[in-house]
Amino acid sequence: MKKVDKAILKDTANKLLFDLNDESYDILLDELNFIVAEMDKASSFTELSNISPMVFPYEIEGQLKEDVAITPLSREEVLKNASDIQDGQIRIPKVIK
Amino acid sequence: MNNYLDMTILEIHEALLNNKVTPLELVKIALSRAKQDTNNAFEYISEKEALEMVAHLDEAKKNNLLWGIPFVLKDNFSTKDIPTTGSSNILNGYKPVFNSEVYQRLIDQGAILIGKTTLDELGMGGTGSSGHLGKTFNPWDKKHQHQVGGSSCGSASATCSGIVPLGIGSDTGDSVRKPASNAGLVGFKPTWGLISRYGLIPFAQSLDHVAYFTRSVKDSALVLDILQGRDEKDATSTSKTLVNHLDNITSNINGKRIAVIDEILESVNNQTIKGTFLNTLDALKAKGAIINHVSLDKKICDLIYPTYIILSGAESSSNNANLNGISFGSRIDGKTYEEMVKNTRTTGFSEKSKRRMTIGGFVLRKENYDELYVKAQKIRHLIVNKVNEILKDNDIIYLPASSDIAPIFDDVEKPILSNKQTVADNHLVLGNFAGLPSLTLPIGFDKGLPFGANFMGKAFDEITVLDFSLALEDITGLKNLQPKENK
Amino acid sequence: MNFQAVIGLEIHVELKTNSKMFSSAPVTYGEDANTAVSLLDIAFPGAMPTINKQVVVDAIKLCHVLNMNIDNELWFDRKNYFYSDLPKGFQITQHFRPIGKDGYMLIEGQKIGIERLHIEEDTCKQVHLSDCSLLDFNRSGIPLIEIVSKPEIHSGEQAKLFVDKIRSLVTYLGISDGKMEEGSLRCDVNISLRPIGSDHFGNKVEIKNLNSISNIQNAIDFEIDRQNKILLSGLNVEQETRRFDENKNETVLMRKKEGASDYRYLVEANIPPIHLSKEFVETAIKNIPELPEQKLKRYMELGLNEYDASLLLNNKDVAEYFEKVIENNAPIKLAANWINGDIQAVLNKKDISILEINISPENLAILLKMIEQNKISHQQGKMVFEKMLLTNKNPQIIVEELGISIINNSDTLLKIINEVLDNNPQSIVEYQKGKDNVTRYLIGQVMKVTNGQADPKLTNEILLEQLKGK
């Protein structure tokens, strides 16, 4: 069975660009250990070997949209909710690649 | 005059048509009740906007069933120029520049928004306590000990306490149908794709549904007629030909086949619920329905909830990646882009939401991908096949909506999954896995608190679900329930 | 030890559709910041994607000309990662099922395999200032096609030809501007060296930020040399990302690679799969315009040599200009010569595209016909051409205004020629000694006397007649 530890959970959280408090990591560890154990039980289901992973709740087909541009948001609307604006653009700390 | 809001939508509509009450009077009562609300149902009371809207109501639209009807909207539906927070600090201050499709359709009918309601943060939860405003209470419990349940806690609470006859919510696991059971309401989640999700802040897009609370089955039917149908802006919305449900609903279920999944029924803890449920089953039989007891492997039943947590967590970790404080929402500064986003997200989300997203991030890691994520997708498929097989031989699946009455708030943070949960606590998610129409309505009371049962039908067969529900409503007589103090 | 370079290319082509890939905002270039943005492009919560039909049609066309297998269903996925130019926190792309698979292109007779072709979306533009960065979402969501070659390229020159052919194809298909300088065509290079005969690959180096087709070759040539030296000195090539410094003509380290990235791919459940019917695919393919290879064949059948024809085809706009000129009945060879010569010289000098030149194909055709029909001489033609550049007037009117005419009366010409011969007895002597090229000098003299108005063909005839009679 898969081993879960706090370091990997912290790494996972940090890759999602947030951190949790210590207590949360403890709870998270319990939660994931439970999940891993439950999913491990499913390994006995032979039916799983010939079933596809499900994405959509039922079979569904999409449609293509004609290539017609519509009036975009006004610049005011684009920027209205941003907390830091400069020269009609949204300002963020300098990005260093 | 005060009690018009205690009526069903159809009754209020009648009163409006006969000029016994005006939209302005209704809105004023709704606003005053909203302001006196003690259950923490509201993120925002849209008083100014509601009075403005009612002043501009088009008399020519008076025949619309929702014309002049006050309603509330879960705060994860986008409303132009009206704050939309998803009950998360990370969206504090955000005012969308557009309307969600659902909101637009409702106001086009002349319905009046009274306020935006609380939810478990971003829809992630079932306790009605993880939003940034804290717990939302169950109006049936004046002591504020029992949950109304979530994540659509505010809409459930406001509809239950008679502030409005219609509360819009969303349902990813059971976020409308579970609170409906706790609050004695009709909670309906139609088929995935029947109602546009455009403008709904997503939690898990393959499981998210628009759903809503009313206080009668017919009200539920008429609201569906307004919300259903293709929206070009949501690529998953259906192009199917639509049925008018209010015109076609009947309580005739003679010869129709009901499936009861025994493993789920057996896991119901509360004997009053179980007994009441079995009584309704007899009554439905007396109305001509055929009852079939069917089985769903216990091992599969146990996997429903872990599968749900994996899939919804994975999708939520992606959906919420746009919440970074840059273009909207509440930004916490940092020296670099990364530090700023991390500060914003660490403080902006609750610990509980971060845990769910971390579970999602974990199962999507390369080394876990097949063993956890893909496996969960396969289990979902397996479960959906089983459910659809049951529905091949039956018109509907009928079960208690929950294993017990509304639970008591837990004040310590606990894991969201544990061995203590029973399948009857979580089985409504089957409707999300398969995208099926699913409706909860009240069937009884225990210790002064209501509880409900749930019908789940075939995809796009809303009418059968509504027919059964109407038949059951006739049987129980439990319609338009509200805690006494409002009456 | 001898090494062979193993090179794979990742090419991004920005499409020039009316609207964006997954939203309805217009596709623009150089507009004011944040004026071509829709809800999805800035990732407002609750915005949802739709699928641009034209992009699918364009992708099918490109798949077809690259000999790829075209999927019969369209699926999209989310590539999840955090970066400041990615507002949603994920890019919608086709990870699991690219629309095109397993194609190839012939480069100088050699098959170079193409792994995959898929549809995705562009990121937003960042302007980096000294103390901050600024975000402009106009580019966010513009359709991109990514083409991934197999690692079957072995030299800088081959890579250059590969990218140039893609550039040429996408411009002739009319789906992209294909300009590396403007970013509508981008290319990343993966390169490693292995001992010849070995199937063991060395560490891979990625080269980014290449902004011209010639730099692709320069960067690869430098990189092969660099890696070669490292390996010969017994060291290992580090796995890393480098960029090309144009001024120093060398690649420089950007960052070391730390393990493989993990993009937490998810199928995009907001986009149901779309069935691509046989009919839909065939219609797209049927509408593929004539491509450079076919055009080359046709031009050669019209009488051009391969060199002239290829020169015209280097640039799609030039080829289209040429075709309009000959549609107006201009003599084909003359048209090619003028476009490849005089016109091209003007374009180079003014640094403009042929679309900006002040001479319409119709007017050039009239001019060339006048020259061919001896209504004006070649030299006069050049004079008229200069005037046309300033005014785009009909050359016939210019000829009238300038009072240009041609002397094609034999008697008049005979008189002038004899005067010239009388003034140049030495030339006659030289001609009689067998120096043929003296005739060119004599014709020049005639032209001088007539201000270039003498009919060159007739002058030549009469002159030879007179010389022989001497």
mmCIF file of N, CA and C in Angstrom, chain B residues 145-229:
data_model
loop_
_atom_site.group_PDB
_atom_site.id
_atom_site.type_symbol
_atom_site.label_atom_id
_atom_site.label_comp_id
_atom_site.label_asym_id
_atom_site.label_seq_id
_atom_site.Cartn_x
_atom_site.Cartn_y
_atom_site.Cartn_z
ATOM 1 N N GLN B 145 -28.039 24.376 17.548
ATOM 2 C CA GLN B 145 -27.105 23.259 17.743
ATOM 3 C C GLN B 145 -27.019 22.386 16.495
ATOM 4 N N HIS B 146 -28.155 22.242 15.842
ATOM 5 C CA HIS B 146 -28.181 21.367 14.665
ATOM 6 C C HIS B 146 -27.844 22.124 13.389
ATOM 7 N N GLN B 147 -27.178 21.421 12.532
ATOM 8 C CA GLN B 147 -26.837 22.016 11.233
ATOM 9 C C GLN B 147 -28.081 22.087 10.348
ATOM 10 N N VAL B 148 -28.026 23.032 9.402
ATOM 11 C CA VAL B 148 -29.002 22.942 8.310
ATOM 12 C C VAL B 148 -28.340 22.128 7.186
ATOM 13 N N GLY B 149 -27.022 22.074 7.262
ATOM 14 C CA GLY B 149 -26.278 21.285 6.270
ATOM 15 C C GLY B 149 -25.840 22.143 5.096
ATOM 16 N N GLY B 150 -24.905 21.606 4.348
ATOM 17 C CA GLY B 150 -24.372 22.403 3.238
ATOM 18 C C GLY B 150 -24.141 21.565 2.012
ATOM 19 N N SER B 151 -23.528 22.159 1.043
ATOM 20 C CA SER B 151 -22.949 23.483 1.123
ATOM 21 C C SER B 151 -23.926 24.625 0.912
ATOM 22 N N SER B 152 -25.159 24.338 0.417
ATOM 23 C CA SER B 152 -26.090 25.438 0.137
ATOM 24 C C SER B 152 -26.862 25.821 1.393
ATOM 25 N N CYS B 153 -26.137 26.091 2.491
ATOM 26 C CA CYS B 153 -26.771 26.288 3.786
ATOM 27 C C CYS B 153 -27.636 27.543 3.847
ATOM 28 N N GLY B 154 -27.158 28.640 3.298
ATOM 29 C CA GLY B 154 -27.881 29.910 3.398
ATOM 30 C C GLY B 154 -29.187 29.878 2.614
ATOM 31 N N SER B 155 -29.154 29.315 1.411
ATOM 32 C CA SER B 155 -30.381 29.243 0.614
ATOM 33 C C SER B 155 -31.397 28.324 1.270
ATOM 34 N N ALA B 156 -30.898 27.205 1.864
ATOM 35 C CA ALA B 156 -31.799 26.289 2.571
ATOM 36 C C ALA B 156 -32.434 27.013 3.748
ATOM 37 N N SER B 157 -31.606 27.693 4.510
ATOM 38 C CA SER B 157 -32.080 28.361 5.709
ATOM 39 C C SER B 157 -33.095 29.448 5.371
ATOM 40 N N ALA B 158 -32.785 30.268 4.369
ATOM 41 C CA ALA B 158 -33.661 31.396 4.016
ATOM 42 C C ALA B 158 -34.990 30.905 3.441
ATOM 43 N N THR B 159 -34.961 29.801 2.699
ATOM 44 C CA THR B 159 -36.205 29.266 2.139
ATOM 45 C C THR B 159 -37.040 28.631 3.251
ATOM 46 N N CYS B 160 -36.346 27.984 4.159
ATOM 47 C CA CYS B 160 -37.018 27.317 5.280
ATOM 48 C C CYS B 160 -37.667 28.322 6.212
ATOM 49 N N SER B 161 -36.983 29.428 6.475
ATOM 50 C CA SER B 161 -37.529 30.363 7.457
ATOM 51 C C SER B 161 -38.501 31.361 6.833
ATOM 52 N N GLY B 162 -38.894 31.118 5.589
ATOM 53 C CA GLY B 162 -39.980 31.926 5.021
ATOM 54 C C GLY B 162 -39.556 33.305 4.561
ATOM 55 N N ILE B 163 -38.275 33.509 4.374
ATOM 56 C CA ILE B 163 -37.820 34.802 3.846
ATOM 57 C C ILE B 163 -38.169 34.875 2.359
ATOM 58 N N VAL B 164 -38.011 33.756 1.695
ATOM 59 C CA VAL B 164 -38.326 33.644 0.257
ATOM 60 C C VAL B 164 -38.915 32.247 0.002
ATOM 61 N N PRO B 165 -39.677 32.105 -1.076
ATOM 62 C CA PRO B 165 -40.187 30.761 -1.409
ATOM 63 C C PRO B 165 -39.273 29.995 -2.364
ATOM 64 N N LEU B 166 -38.155 30.623 -2.752
ATOM 65 C CA LEU B 166 -37.244 29.971 -3.693
ATOM 66 C C LEU B 166 -35.798 30.312 -3.343
ATOM 67 N N GLY B 167 -35.016 29.288 -3.148
ATOM 68 C CA GLY B 167 -33.590 29.494 -2.871
ATOM 69 C C GLY B 167 -32.765 28.713 -3.887
ATOM 70 N N ILE B 168 -31.909 29.423 -4.612
ATOM 71 C CA ILE B 168 -31.084 28.737 -5.617
ATOM 72 C C ILE B 168 -29.793 28.270 -4.946
ATOM 73 N N GLY B 169 -29.406 27.048 -5.259
ATOM 74 C CA GLY B 169 -28.164 26.499 -4.723
ATOM 75 C C GLY B 169 -27.411 25.749 -5.802
ATOM 76 N N SER B 170 -26.367 25.077 -5.391
ATOM 77 C CA SER B 170 -25.648 24.200 -6.308
ATOM 78 C C SER B 170 -25.372 22.910 -5.559
ATOM 79 N N ASP B 171 -25.184 21.841 -6.306
ATOM 80 C CA ASP B 171 -25.135 20.508 -5.702
ATOM 81 C C ASP B 171 -24.054 19.691 -6.394
ATOM 82 N N THR B 172 -22.954 19.452 -5.690
ATOM 83 C CA THR B 172 -21.823 18.704 -6.255
ATOM 84 C C THR B 172 -21.762 17.287 -5.701
ATOM 85 N N GLY B 173 -22.177 17.154 -4.393
ATOM 86 C CA GLY B 173 -22.235 15.832 -3.773
ATOM 87 C C GLY B 173 -23.665 15.547 -3.334
ATOM 88 N N ASP B 174 -24.180 16.506 -2.559
ATOM 89 C CA ASP B 174 -25.593 16.458 -2.138
ATOM 90 C C ASP B 174 -25.979 17.811 -1.559
ATOM 91 N N SER B 175 -25.268 18.852 -1.996
ATOM 92 C CA SER B 175 -25.298 20.168 -1.344
ATOM 93 C C SER B 175 -26.633 20.877 -1.324
ATOM 94 N N VAL B 176 -27.608 20.393 -2.086
ATOM 95 C CA VAL B 176 -28.966 20.911 -1.966
ATOM 96 C C VAL B 176 -29.876 19.833 -1.376
ATOM 97 N N ARG B 177 -29.677 18.609 -1.814
ATOM 98 C CA ARG B 177 -30.613 17.545 -1.437
ATOM 99 C C ARG B 177 -30.465 17.104 0.017
ATOM 100 N N LYS B 178 -29.255 17.266 0.575
ATOM 101 C CA LYS B 178 -29.065 16.931 1.993
ATOM 102 C C LYS B 178 -29.656 18.026 2.884
ATOM 103 N N PRO B 179 -29.300 19.302 2.665
ATOM 104 C CA PRO B 179 -29.923 20.357 3.465
ATOM 105 C C PRO B 179 -31.449 20.355 3.323
ATOM 106 N N ALA B 180 -31.951 19.976 2.147
ATOM 107 C CA ALA B 180 -33.407 19.924 1.969
ATOM 108 C C ALA B 180 -34.008 18.949 2.984
ATOM 109 N N SER B 181 -33.321 17.837 3.164
ATOM 110 C CA SER B 181 -33.797 16.848 4.140
ATOM 111 C C SER B 181 -33.753 17.434 5.550
ATOM 112 N N ASN B 182 -32.661 18.115 5.864
ATOM 113 C CA ASN B 182 -32.494 18.693 7.207
ATOM 114 C C ASN B 182 -33.491 19.812 7.488
ATOM 115 N N ALA B 183 -33.960 20.479 6.428
ATOM 116 C CA ALA B 183 -34.762 21.688 6.622
ATOM 117 C C ALA B 183 -36.225 21.499 6.230
ATOM 118 N N GLY B 184 -36.606 20.294 5.828
ATOM 119 C CA GLY B 184 -37.999 20.056 5.463
ATOM 120 C C GLY B 184 -38.411 20.718 4.160
ATOM 121 N N LEU B 185 -37.490 20.794 3.235
ATOM 122 C CA LEU B 185 -37.745 21.471 1.961
ATOM 123 C C LEU B 185 -37.736 20.484 0.800
ATOM 124 N N VAL B 186 -38.245 20.952 -0.336
ATOM 125 C CA VAL B 186 -38.061 20.220 -1.578
ATOM 126 C C VAL B 186 -36.744 20.710 -2.183
ATOM 127 N N GLY B 187 -35.830 19.783 -2.398
ATOM 128 C CA GLY B 187 -34.540 20.165 -2.997
ATOM 129 C C GLY B 187 -34.346 19.364 -4.272
ATOM 130 N N PHE B 188 -34.207 20.063 -5.377
ATOM 131 C CA PHE B 188 -34.175 19.367 -6.676
ATOM 132 C C PHE B 188 -32.878 19.656 -7.424
ATOM 133 N N LYS B 189 -32.236 18.587 -7.851
ATOM 134 C CA LYS B 189 -31.055 18.674 -8.708
ATOM 135 C C LYS B 189 -31.393 17.970 -10.023
ATOM 136 N N PRO B 190 -31.734 18.735 -11.057
ATOM 137 C CA PRO B 190 -32.042 18.105 -12.348
ATOM 138 C C PRO B 190 -30.777 17.526 -13.001
ATOM 139 N N THR B 191 -30.960 16.867 -14.113
ATOM 140 C CA THR B 191 -29.873 16.214 -14.846
ATOM 141 C C THR B 191 -28.727 17.184 -15.155
ATOM 142 N N TRP B 192 -27.486 16.675 -15.045
ATOM 143 C CA TRP B 192 -26.288 17.444 -15.435
ATOM 144 C C TRP B 192 -26.460 17.892 -16.887
ATOM 145 N N GLY B 193 -26.312 19.180 -17.120
ATOM 146 C CA GLY B 193 -26.448 19.673 -18.494
ATOM 147 C C GLY B 193 -27.822 20.240 -18.804
ATOM 148 N N LEU B 194 -28.794 20.023 -17.925
ATOM 149 C CA LEU B 194 -30.135 20.565 -18.213
ATOM 150 C C LEU B 194 -30.218 22.055 -17.859
ATOM 151 N N ILE B 195 -29.468 22.457 -16.817
ATOM 152 C CA ILE B 195 -29.437 23.877 -16.442
ATOM 153 C C ILE B 195 -28.004 24.383 -16.605
ATOM 154 N N SER B 196 -27.864 25.507 -17.243
ATOM 155 C CA SER B 196 -26.537 26.070 -17.508
ATOM 156 C C SER B 196 -25.780 26.374 -16.212
ATOM 157 N N ARG B 197 -24.498 26.046 -16.214
ATOM 158 C CA ARG B 197 -23.639 26.370 -15.070
ATOM 159 C C ARG B 197 -22.839 27.648 -15.306
ATOM 160 N N TYR B 198 -23.097 28.308 -16.433
ATOM 161 C CA TYR B 198 -22.341 29.521 -16.751
ATOM 162 C C TYR B 198 -22.475 30.547 -15.621
ATOM 163 N N GLY B 199 -21.345 30.972 -15.112
ATOM 164 C CA GLY B 199 -21.356 31.969 -14.051
ATOM 165 C C GLY B 199 -21.412 31.392 -12.650
ATOM 166 N N LEU B 200 -21.535 30.076 -12.551
ATOM 167 C CA LEU B 200 -21.457 29.402 -11.245
ATOM 168 C C LEU B 200 -19.982 29.152 -10.952
ATOM 169 N N ILE B 201 -19.500 29.624 -9.820
ATOM 170 C CA ILE B 201 -18.099 29.388 -9.472
ATOM 171 C C ILE B 201 -17.922 27.884 -9.323
ATOM 172 N N PRO B 202 -17.083 27.277 -10.137
ATOM 173 C CA PRO B 202 -17.031 25.807 -10.140
ATOM 174 C C PRO B 202 -16.334 25.255 -8.900
ATOM 175 N N PHE B 203 -16.818 24.101 -8.459
ATOM 176 C CA PHE B 203 -16.132 23.331 -7.429
ATOM 177 C C PHE B 203 -15.521 22.127 -8.142
ATOM 178 N N ALA B 204 -16.365 21.288 -8.747
ATOM 179 C CA ALA B 204 -15.883 20.129 -9.496
ATOM 180 C C ALA B 204 -16.782 19.976 -10.716
ATOM 181 N N GLN B 205 -16.282 20.415 -11.859
ATOM 182 C CA GLN B 205 -17.156 20.614 -13.016
ATOM 183 C C GLN B 205 -17.860 19.356 -13.519
ATOM 184 N N SER B 206 -17.296 18.192 -13.291
ATOM 185 C CA SER B 206 -17.968 16.985 -13.790
ATOM 186 C C SER B 206 -19.053 16.511 -12.827
ATOM 187 N N LEU B 207 -19.139 17.173 -11.670
ATOM 188 C CA LEU B 207 -20.124 16.786 -10.657
ATOM 189 C C LEU B 207 -21.061 17.941 -10.277
ATOM 190 N N ASP B 208 -20.663 19.160 -10.618
ATOM 191 C CA ASP B 208 -21.459 20.342 -10.233
ATOM 192 C C ASP B 208 -22.794 20.386 -10.965
ATOM 193 N N HIS B 209 -23.836 20.705 -10.229
ATOM 194 C CA HIS B 209 -25.160 20.909 -10.824
ATOM 195 C C HIS B 209 -25.777 22.167 -10.216
ATOM 196 N N VAL B 210 -26.582 22.852 -11.010
ATOM 197 C CA VAL B 210 -27.452 23.864 -10.426
ATOM 198 C C VAL B 210 -28.613 23.114 -9.782
ATOM 199 N N ALA B 211 -28.983 23.517 -8.581
ATOM 200 C CA ALA B 211 -30.105 22.872 -7.891
ATOM 201 C C ALA B 211 -30.794 23.944 -7.048
ATOM 202 N N TYR B 212 -31.946 23.626 -6.482
ATOM 203 C CA TYR B 212 -32.660 24.697 -5.776
ATOM 204 C C TYR B 212 -33.661 24.139 -4.776
ATOM 205 N N PHE B 213 -34.049 25.045 -3.843
ATOM 206 C CA PHE B 213 -35.013 24.710 -2.797
ATOM 207 C C PHE B 213 -36.337 25.415 -3.068
ATOM 208 N N THR B 214 -37.421 24.657 -2.905
ATOM 209 C CA THR B 214 -38.754 25.266 -2.870
ATOM 210 C C THR B 214 -39.493 24.610 -1.707
ATOM 211 N N ARG B 215 -40.739 25.016 -1.509
ATOM 212 C CA ARG B 215 -41.491 24.391 -0.410
ATOM 213 C C ARG B 215 -42.633 23.520 -0.916
ATOM 214 N N SER B 216 -42.641 23.286 -2.248
ATOM 215 C CA SER B 216 -43.617 22.327 -2.768
ATOM 216 C C SER B 216 -43.069 21.718 -4.052
ATOM 217 N N VAL B 217 -43.606 20.572 -4.405
ATOM 218 C CA VAL B 217 -43.130 19.881 -5.601
ATOM 219 C C VAL B 217 -43.504 20.656 -6.863
ATOM 220 N N LYS B 218 -44.724 21.187 -6.904
ATOM 221 C CA LYS B 218 -45.141 21.932 -8.107
ATOM 222 C C LYS B 218 -44.272 23.181 -8.307
ATOM 223 N N ASP B 219 -43.911 23.821 -7.200
ATOM 224 C CA ASP B 219 -43.008 24.976 -7.321
ATOM 225 C C ASP B 219 -41.696 24.536 -7.954
ATOM 226 N N SER B 220 -41.250 23.364 -7.555
ATOM 227 C CA SER B 220 -39.998 22.856 -8.094
ATOM 228 C C SER B 220 -40.114 22.630 -9.602
ATOM 229 N N ALA B 221 -41.277 22.129 -10.016
ATOM 230 C CA ALA B 221 -41.506 21.888 -11.442
ATOM 231 C C ALA B 221 -41.505 23.195 -12.227
ATOM 232 N N LEU B 222 -42.145 24.198 -11.688
ATOM 233 C CA LEU B 222 -42.260 25.445 -12.456
ATOM 234 C C LEU B 222 -40.912 26.179 -12.547
ATOM 235 N N VAL B 223 -40.107 26.054 -11.516
ATOM 236 C CA VAL B 223 -38.789 26.704 -11.559
ATOM 237 C C VAL B 223 -37.916 26.013 -12.613
ATOM 238 N N LEU B 224 -38.027 24.701 -12.697
ATOM 239 C CA LEU B 224 -37.257 23.980 -13.706
ATOM 240 C C LEU B 224 -37.617 24.456 -15.104
ATOM 241 N N ASP B 225 -38.905 24.678 -15.343
ATOM 242 C CA ASP B 225 -39.331 25.111 -16.670
ATOM 243 C C ASP B 225 -38.662 26.426 -17.071
ATOM 244 N N ILE B 226 -38.334 27.233 -16.089
ATOM 245 C CA ILE B 226 -37.693 28.516 -16.386
ATOM 246 C C ILE B 226 -36.175 28.374 -16.530
ATOM 247 N N LEU B 227 -35.589 27.518 -15.728
ATOM 248 C CA LEU B 227 -34.113 27.434 -15.742
ATOM 249 C C LEU B 227 -33.561 26.479 -16.794
ATOM 250 N N GLN B 228 -34.343 25.528 -17.239
ATOM 251 C CA GLN B 228 -33.803 24.475 -18.098
ATOM 252 C C GLN B 228 -33.505 24.972 -19.514
ATOM 253 N N GLY B 229 -32.623 24.257 -20.192
ATOM 254 C CA GLY B 229 -32.429 24.472 -21.629
ATOM 255 C C GLY B 229 -31.079 24.995 -22.021
#
